[in-house]
Short mmCIF file of C-alpha atoms and ligand atoms in Angstrom, two decimals:
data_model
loop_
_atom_site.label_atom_id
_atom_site.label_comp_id
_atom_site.label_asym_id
_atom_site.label_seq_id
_atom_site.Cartn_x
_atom_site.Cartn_y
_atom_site.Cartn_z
CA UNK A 1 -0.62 40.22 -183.99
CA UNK A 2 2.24 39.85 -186.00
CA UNK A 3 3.62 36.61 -184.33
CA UNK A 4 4.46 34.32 -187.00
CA UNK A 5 2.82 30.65 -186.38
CA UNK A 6 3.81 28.32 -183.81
CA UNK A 7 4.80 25.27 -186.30
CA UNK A 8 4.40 22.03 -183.69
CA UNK A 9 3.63 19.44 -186.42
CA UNK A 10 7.27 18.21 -187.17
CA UNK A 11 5.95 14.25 -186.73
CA UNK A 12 4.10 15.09 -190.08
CA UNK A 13 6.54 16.37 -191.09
CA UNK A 14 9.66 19.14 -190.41
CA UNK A 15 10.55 21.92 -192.39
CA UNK A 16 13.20 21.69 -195.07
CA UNK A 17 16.53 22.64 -193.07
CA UNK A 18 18.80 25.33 -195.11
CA UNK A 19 21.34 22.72 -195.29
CA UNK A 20 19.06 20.39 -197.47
CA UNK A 21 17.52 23.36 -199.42
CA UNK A 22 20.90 24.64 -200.73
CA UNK A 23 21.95 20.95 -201.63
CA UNK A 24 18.27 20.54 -203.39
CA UNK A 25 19.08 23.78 -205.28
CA UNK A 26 22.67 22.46 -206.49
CA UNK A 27 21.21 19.28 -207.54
CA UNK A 28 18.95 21.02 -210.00
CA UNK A 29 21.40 22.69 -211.96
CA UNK A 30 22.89 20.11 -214.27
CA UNK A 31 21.65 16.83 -215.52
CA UNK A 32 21.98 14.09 -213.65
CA UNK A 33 21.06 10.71 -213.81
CA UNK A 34 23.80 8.58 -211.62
CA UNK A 35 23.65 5.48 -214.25
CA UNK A 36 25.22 7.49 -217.24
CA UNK A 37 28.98 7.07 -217.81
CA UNK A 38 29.65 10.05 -219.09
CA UNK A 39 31.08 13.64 -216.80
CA UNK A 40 27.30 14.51 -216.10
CA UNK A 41 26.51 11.14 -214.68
CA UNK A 42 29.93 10.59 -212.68
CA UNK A 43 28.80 14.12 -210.91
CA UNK A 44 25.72 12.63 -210.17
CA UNK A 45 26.83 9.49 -208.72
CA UNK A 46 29.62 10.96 -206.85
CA UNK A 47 26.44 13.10 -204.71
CA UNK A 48 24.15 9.86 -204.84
CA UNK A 49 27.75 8.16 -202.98
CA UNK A 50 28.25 10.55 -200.59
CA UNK A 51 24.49 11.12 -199.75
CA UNK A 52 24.53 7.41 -198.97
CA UNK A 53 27.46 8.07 -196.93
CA UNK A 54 25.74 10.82 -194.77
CA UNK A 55 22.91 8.53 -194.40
CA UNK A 56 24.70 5.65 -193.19
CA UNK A 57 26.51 7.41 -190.82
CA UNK A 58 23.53 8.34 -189.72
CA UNK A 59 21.55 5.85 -189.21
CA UNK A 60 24.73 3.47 -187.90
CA UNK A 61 25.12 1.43 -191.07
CA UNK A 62 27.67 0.36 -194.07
CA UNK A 63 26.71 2.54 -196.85
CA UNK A 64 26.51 -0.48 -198.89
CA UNK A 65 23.32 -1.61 -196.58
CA UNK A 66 21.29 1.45 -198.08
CA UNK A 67 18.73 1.34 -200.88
CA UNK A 68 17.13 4.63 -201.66
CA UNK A 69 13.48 4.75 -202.06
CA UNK A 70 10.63 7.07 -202.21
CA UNK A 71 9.79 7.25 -198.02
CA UNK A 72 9.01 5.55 -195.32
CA UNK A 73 5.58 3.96 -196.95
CA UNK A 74 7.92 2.18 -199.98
CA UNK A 75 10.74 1.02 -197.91
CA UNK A 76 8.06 -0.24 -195.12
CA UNK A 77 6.75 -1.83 -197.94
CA UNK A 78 9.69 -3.31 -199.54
CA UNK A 79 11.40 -4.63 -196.59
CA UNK A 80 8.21 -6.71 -195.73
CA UNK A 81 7.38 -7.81 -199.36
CA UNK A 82 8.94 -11.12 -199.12
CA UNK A 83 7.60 -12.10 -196.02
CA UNK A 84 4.55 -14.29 -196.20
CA UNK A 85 3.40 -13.75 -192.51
CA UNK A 86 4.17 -10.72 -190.17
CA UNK A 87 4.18 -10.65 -186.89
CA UNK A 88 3.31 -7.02 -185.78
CA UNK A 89 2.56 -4.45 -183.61
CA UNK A 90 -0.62 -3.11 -182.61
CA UNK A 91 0.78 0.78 -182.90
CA UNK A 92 2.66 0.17 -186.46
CA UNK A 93 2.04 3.32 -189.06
CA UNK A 94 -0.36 1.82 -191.84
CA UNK A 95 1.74 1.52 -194.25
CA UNK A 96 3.54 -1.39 -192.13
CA UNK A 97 -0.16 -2.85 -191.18
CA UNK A 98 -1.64 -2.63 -194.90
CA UNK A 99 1.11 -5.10 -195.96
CA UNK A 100 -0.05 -7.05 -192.44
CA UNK A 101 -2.39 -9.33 -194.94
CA UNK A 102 -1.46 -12.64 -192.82
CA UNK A 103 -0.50 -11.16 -189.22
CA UNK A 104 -0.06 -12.08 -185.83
CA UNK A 105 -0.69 -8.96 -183.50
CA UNK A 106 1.01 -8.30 -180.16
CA UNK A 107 -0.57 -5.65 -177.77
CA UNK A 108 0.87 -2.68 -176.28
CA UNK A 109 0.73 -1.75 -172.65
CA UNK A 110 -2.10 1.54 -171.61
CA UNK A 111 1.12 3.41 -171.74
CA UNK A 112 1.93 2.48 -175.32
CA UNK A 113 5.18 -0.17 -174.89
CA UNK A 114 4.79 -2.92 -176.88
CA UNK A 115 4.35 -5.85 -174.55
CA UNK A 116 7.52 -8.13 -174.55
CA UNK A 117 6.04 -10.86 -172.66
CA UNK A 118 2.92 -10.97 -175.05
CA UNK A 119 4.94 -10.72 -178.17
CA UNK A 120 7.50 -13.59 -176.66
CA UNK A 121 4.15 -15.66 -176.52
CA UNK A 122 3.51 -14.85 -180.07
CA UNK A 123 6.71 -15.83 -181.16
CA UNK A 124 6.68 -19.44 -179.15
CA UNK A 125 3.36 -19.79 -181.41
CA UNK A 126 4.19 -19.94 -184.64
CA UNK A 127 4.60 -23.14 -186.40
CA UNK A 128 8.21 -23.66 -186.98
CA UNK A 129 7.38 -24.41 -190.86
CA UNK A 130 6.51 -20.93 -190.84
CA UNK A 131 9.39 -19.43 -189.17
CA UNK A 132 11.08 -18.98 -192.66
CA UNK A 133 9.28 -16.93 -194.54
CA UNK A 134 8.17 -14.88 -191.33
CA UNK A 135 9.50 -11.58 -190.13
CA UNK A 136 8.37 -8.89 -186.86
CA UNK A 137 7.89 -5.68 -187.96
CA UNK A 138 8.15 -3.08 -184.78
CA UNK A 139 8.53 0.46 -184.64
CA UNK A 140 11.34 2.15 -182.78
CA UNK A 141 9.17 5.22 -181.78
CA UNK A 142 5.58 5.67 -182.23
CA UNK A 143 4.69 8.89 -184.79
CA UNK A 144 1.44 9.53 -182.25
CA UNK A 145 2.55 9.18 -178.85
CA UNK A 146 6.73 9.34 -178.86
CA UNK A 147 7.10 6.46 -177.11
CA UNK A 148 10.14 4.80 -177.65
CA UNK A 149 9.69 0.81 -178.05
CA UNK A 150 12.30 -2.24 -176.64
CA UNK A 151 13.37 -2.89 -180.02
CA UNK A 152 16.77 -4.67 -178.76
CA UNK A 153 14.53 -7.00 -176.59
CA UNK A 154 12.43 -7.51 -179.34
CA UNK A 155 15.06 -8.11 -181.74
CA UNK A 156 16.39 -10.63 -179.58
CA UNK A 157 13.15 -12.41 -179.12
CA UNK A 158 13.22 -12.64 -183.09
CA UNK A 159 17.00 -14.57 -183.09
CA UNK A 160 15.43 -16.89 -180.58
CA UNK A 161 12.48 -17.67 -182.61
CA UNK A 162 14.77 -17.66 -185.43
CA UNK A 163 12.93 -15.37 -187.55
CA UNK A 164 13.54 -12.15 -189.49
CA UNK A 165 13.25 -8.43 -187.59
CA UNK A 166 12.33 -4.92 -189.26
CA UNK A 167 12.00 -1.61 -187.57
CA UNK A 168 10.42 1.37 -188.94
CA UNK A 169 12.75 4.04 -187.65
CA UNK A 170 11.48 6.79 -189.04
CA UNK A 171 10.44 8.73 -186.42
CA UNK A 172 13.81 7.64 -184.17
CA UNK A 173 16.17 9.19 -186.93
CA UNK A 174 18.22 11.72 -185.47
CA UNK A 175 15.88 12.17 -182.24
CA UNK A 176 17.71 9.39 -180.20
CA UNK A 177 21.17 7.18 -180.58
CA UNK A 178 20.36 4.27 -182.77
CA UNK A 179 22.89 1.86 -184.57
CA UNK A 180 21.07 0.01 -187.34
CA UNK A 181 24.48 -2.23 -186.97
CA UNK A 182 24.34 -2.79 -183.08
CA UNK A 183 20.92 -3.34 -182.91
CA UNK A 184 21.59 -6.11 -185.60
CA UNK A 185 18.40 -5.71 -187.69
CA UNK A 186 17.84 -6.98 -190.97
CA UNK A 187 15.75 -4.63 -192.45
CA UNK A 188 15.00 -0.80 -191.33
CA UNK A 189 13.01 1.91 -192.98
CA UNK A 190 13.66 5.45 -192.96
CA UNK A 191 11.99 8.79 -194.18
CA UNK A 192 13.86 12.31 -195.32
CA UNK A 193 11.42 14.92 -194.31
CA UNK A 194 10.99 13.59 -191.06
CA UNK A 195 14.66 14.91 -190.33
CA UNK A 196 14.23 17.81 -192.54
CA UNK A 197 14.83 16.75 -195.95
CA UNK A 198 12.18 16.90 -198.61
CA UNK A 199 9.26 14.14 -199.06
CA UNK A 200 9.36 11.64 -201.44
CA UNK A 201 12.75 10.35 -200.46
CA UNK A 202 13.88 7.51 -197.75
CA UNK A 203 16.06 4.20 -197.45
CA UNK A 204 15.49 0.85 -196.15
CA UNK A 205 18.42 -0.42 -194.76
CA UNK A 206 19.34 -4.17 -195.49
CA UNK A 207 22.01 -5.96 -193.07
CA UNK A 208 24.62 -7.81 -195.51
CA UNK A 209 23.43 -10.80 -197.38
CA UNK A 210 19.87 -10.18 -196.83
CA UNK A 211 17.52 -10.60 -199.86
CA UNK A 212 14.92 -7.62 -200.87
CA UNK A 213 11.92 -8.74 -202.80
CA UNK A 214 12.05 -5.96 -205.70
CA UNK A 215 8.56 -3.84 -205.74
CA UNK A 216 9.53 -2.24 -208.69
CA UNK A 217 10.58 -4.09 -211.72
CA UNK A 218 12.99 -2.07 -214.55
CA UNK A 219 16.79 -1.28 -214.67
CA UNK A 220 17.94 -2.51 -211.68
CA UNK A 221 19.15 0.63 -210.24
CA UNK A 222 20.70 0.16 -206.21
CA UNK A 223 21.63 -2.78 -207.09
CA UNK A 224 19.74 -4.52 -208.69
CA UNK A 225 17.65 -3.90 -205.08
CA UNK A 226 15.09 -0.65 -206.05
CA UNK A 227 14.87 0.24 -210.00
CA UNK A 228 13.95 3.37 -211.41
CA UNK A 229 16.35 6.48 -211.70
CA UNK A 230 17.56 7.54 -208.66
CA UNK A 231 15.56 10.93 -207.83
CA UNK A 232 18.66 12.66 -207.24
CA UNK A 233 17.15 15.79 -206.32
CA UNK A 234 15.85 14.61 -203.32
CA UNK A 235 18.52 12.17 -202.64
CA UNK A 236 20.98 15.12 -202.38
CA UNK A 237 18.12 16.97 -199.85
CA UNK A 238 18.49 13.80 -198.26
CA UNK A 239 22.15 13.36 -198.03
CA UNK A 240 22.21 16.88 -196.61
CA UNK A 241 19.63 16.79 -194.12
CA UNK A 242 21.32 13.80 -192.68
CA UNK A 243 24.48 15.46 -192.31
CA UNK A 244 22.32 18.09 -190.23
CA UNK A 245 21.13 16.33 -188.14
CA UNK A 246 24.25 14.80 -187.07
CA UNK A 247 23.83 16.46 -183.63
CA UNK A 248 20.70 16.69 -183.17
CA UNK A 249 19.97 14.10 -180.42
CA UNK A 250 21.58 16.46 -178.18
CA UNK A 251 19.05 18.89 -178.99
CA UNK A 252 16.20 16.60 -178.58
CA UNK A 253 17.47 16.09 -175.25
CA UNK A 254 16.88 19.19 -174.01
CA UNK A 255 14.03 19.62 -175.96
CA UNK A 256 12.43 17.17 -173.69
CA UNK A 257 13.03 19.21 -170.54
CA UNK A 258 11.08 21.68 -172.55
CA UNK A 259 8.42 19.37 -173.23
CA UNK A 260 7.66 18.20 -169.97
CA UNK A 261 7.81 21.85 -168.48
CA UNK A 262 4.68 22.53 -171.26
CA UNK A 263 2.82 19.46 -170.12
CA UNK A 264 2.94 19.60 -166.33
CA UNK A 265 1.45 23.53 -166.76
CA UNK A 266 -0.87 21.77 -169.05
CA UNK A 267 -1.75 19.16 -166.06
CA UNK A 268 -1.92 21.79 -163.24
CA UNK A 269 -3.88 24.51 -164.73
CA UNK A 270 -6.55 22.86 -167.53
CA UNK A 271 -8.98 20.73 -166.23
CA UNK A 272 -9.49 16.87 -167.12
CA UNK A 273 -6.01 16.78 -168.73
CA UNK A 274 -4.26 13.36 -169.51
CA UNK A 275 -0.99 13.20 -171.19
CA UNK A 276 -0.41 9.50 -172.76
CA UNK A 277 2.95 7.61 -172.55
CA UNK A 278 4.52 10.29 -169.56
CA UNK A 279 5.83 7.29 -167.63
CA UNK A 280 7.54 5.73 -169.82
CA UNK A 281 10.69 6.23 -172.39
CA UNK A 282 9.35 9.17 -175.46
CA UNK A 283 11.34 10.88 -177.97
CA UNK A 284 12.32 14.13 -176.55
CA UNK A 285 9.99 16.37 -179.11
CA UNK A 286 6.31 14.50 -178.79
CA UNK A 287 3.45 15.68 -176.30
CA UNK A 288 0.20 13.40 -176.69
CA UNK A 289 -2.51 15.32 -174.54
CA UNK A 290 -5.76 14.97 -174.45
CA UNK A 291 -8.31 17.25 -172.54
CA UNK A 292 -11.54 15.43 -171.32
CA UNK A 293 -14.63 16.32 -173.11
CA UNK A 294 -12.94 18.49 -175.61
CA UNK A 295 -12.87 17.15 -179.45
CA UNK A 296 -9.68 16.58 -180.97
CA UNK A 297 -10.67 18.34 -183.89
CA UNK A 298 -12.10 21.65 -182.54
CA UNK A 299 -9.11 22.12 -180.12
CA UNK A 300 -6.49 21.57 -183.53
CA UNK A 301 -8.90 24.41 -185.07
CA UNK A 302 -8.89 26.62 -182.21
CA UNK A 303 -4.68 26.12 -182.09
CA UNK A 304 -4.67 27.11 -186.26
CA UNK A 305 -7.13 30.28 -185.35
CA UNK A 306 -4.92 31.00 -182.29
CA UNK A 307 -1.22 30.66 -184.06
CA UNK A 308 -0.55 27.29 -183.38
CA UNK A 309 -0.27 24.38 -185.71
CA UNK A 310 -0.37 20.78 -184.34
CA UNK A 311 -2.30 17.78 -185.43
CA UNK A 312 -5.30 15.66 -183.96
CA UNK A 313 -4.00 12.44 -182.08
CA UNK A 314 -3.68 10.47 -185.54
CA UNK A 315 -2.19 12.36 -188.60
CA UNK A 316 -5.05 12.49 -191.05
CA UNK A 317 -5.50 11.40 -194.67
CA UNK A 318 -6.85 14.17 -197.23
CA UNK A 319 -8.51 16.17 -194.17
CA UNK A 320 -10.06 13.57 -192.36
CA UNK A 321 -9.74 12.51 -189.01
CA UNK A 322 -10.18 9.01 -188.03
CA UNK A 323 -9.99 7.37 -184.83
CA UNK A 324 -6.51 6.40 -183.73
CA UNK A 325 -5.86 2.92 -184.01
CA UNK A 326 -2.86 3.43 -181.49
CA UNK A 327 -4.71 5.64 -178.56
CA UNK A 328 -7.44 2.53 -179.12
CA UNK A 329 -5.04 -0.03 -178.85
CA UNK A 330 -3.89 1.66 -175.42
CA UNK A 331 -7.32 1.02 -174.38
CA UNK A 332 -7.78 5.08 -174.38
CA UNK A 333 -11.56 5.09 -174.67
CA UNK A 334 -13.37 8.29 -176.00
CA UNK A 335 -10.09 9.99 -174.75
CA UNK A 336 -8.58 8.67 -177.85
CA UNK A 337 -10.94 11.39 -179.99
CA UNK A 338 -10.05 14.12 -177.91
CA UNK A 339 -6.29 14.06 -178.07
CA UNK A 340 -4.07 15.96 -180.17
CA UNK A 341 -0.04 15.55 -180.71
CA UNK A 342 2.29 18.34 -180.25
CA UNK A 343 5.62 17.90 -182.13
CA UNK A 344 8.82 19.95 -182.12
CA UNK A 345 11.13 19.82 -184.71
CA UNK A 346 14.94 20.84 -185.39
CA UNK A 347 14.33 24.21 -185.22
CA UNK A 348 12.08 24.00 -182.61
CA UNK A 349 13.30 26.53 -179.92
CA UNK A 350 12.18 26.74 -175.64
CA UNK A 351 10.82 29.89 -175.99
CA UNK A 352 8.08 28.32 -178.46
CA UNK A 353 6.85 25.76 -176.00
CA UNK A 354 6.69 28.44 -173.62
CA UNK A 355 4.53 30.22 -176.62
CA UNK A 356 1.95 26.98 -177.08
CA UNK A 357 1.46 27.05 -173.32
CA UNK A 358 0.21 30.44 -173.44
CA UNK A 359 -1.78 29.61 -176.22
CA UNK A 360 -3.44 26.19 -174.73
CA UNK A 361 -3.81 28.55 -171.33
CA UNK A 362 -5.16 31.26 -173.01
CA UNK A 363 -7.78 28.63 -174.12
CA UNK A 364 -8.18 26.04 -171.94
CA UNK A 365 -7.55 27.05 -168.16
CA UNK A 366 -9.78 26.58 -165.50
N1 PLP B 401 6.41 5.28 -190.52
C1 PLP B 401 6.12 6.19 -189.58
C2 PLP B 401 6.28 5.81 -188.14
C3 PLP B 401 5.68 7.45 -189.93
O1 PLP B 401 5.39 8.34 -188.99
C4 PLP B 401 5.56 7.78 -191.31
C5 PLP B 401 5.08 9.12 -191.74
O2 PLP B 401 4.01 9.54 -191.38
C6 PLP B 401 5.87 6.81 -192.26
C7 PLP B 401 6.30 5.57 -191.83
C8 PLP B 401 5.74 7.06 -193.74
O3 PLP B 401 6.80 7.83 -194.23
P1 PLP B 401 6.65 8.63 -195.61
O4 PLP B 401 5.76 9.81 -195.33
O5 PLP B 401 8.04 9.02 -195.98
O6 PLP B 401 6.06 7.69 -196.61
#
């Protein structure tokens, strides 16, 4: 009794780090809306400048190449707006597939890679008078599984086909090296309080010269790129949490040792246990396990009653848990309703995997 709750749901979303919570509680104290020329504003833009800064450096970009917006879902969104056909993943979060009207789909191996030699077939498909106003849209890291994708490979299969690339790299931020400039994307989205910043704030990223296809109409705040007043607030939660997170990869790193000691007890002492994506490259905090015969649902209720919160396989919408497009499109079967996703975080420490395990064992062993 006493414990306080295991928290092992950071791929919803992580806690607010200090950092970001004492830059939040700066920002509120004055107004401050970037666009005004007077003291007040100059204050404000001088944050907005610096957050952008933080970000870029970051994420491996120019600081000009970064247009706030309000998450992952908008700058998904925005990036793809101009694009009159996608070609797409079969694991993409939904708000990448919702904007998937015209699509071409490319599987995913049972371990959850997308499948270069499938999507290089896609590619050699389309009709070059469609090539123009066509872009791929793939994931760096998969929010349900972990599994890190071969976006370089992939990006390079775009230049070939001489079409446009996007990655949703929200998830990758800070857990692995990534260089939105090496990888030479055009377009990437990212999401604060996936790092630790607060919700409602994220970028796209935009290689030089690129055009954005404006969601919102209005001012023409970021240039002209994404009106509406900057919300500052969380731009500066942002700016800090990025900063944060600087090192963080290293700590993901050996969070994965930690990981993998949690899921082979999991394998040699609960019956009927699978873990999805183990052979292959994951992000160092993300378990997806599924126990034969055991609903996804009950097990995520008998973690919250036991002092453990994680989520069922797919993150779910106002309560709900559907069936996970991405354990389905690894050809998972019913296991796909009967896994749940663990996820550490930046203040995840060893000694609470060691916790979980005790709590899954104290549950589910043989
Ligand atoms: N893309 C991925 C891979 C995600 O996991 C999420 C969050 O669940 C999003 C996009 C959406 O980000 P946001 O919650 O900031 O809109």
């Amino acid at each position: 009794m006493g414990m306080t709750p295991l928290y092992f749901d950071n791929n919803a979303t992580a806690p607010l780090r200090p950092e970001a919570s004492a830059a939040i509680h700066k920002a509120m104290g004055a107004p401050a809306n970037p666009s005004s020329v007077h003291s007040f504003g100059r204050t404000a833009r001088l944050t907005v400048e610096a957050a952008r800064e933080s970000v870029a450096l970051l994420a491996g970009s120019r600081a000009a190449d970064v247009v706030f917006t309000s998450g992952g879902t908008e700058s998904n969104n925005l990036a793809l707006a101009g694009f009159a056909h996608i070609v797409t993943s079969a694991i993409e979060h939904d708000s990448v597939r919702a904007c998937a009207v015209s699509a071409s789909v490319i599987n995913v191996t049972s371990d959850g890679v997308i499948d270069l030699e499938h999507a290089r077939a896609v590619l050699a498909g389309l009709p070059d008078e469609q090539r123009p106003s066509t872009i791929l849209s793939v994931m760096a890291a998969n929010n349900e599984t972990g599994v890190i994708q071969p976006v370089a490979e992939l990006v390079a299969l775009a230049r070939e086909n001489n079409i446009a690339v996007h990655s949703d790299m929200v998830q990758l931020l800070a857990k692995d090296h990534f260089s939105f400039a090496a990888l030479d994307l055009d377009y990437a989205s990212l999401s604060a309080h996936k790092i630790g910043g607060p919700a409602g704030v994220g970028a796209v990223l935009v290689k030089p010269g690129n055009a954005l296809q404006s969601l919102l109409r209005g001012g023409g705040q970021e240039q002209g790129r994404r009106s509406g007043t900057e919300n500052f607030i969380g731009i500066a939660g942002f700016g800090a949490a990025a900063s944060a997170a600087f090192g963080d990869v290293a700590h993901y790193e050996a969070m994965s040792k930690w990981r993998d000691q949690f899921e082979d007890m999991m394998l040699a002492h609960v019956p009927d246990a699978h873990v999805f994506g183990q052979q292959v490259p994951r992000l160092g905090n993300t378990s997806c396990l599924a126990i034969a015969g055991k609903s996804a649902e009950t097990m995520v209720m008998a973690l919250d009653i036991a002092g453990a919160a994680i989520s069922a396989g797919s993150a779910c919408s106002s309560g709900k848990v559907k069936t996970s497009h991405v354990l389905a499109a690894m050809g998972a079967g019913d296991l796909a309703g009967q896994a749940v996703r663990i996820s550490g975080g930046w203040q995840t420490k060893k000694t609470d995997f060691e916790r979980l395990a005790d709590v899954f064992l104290g549950l589910y062993k043989r």
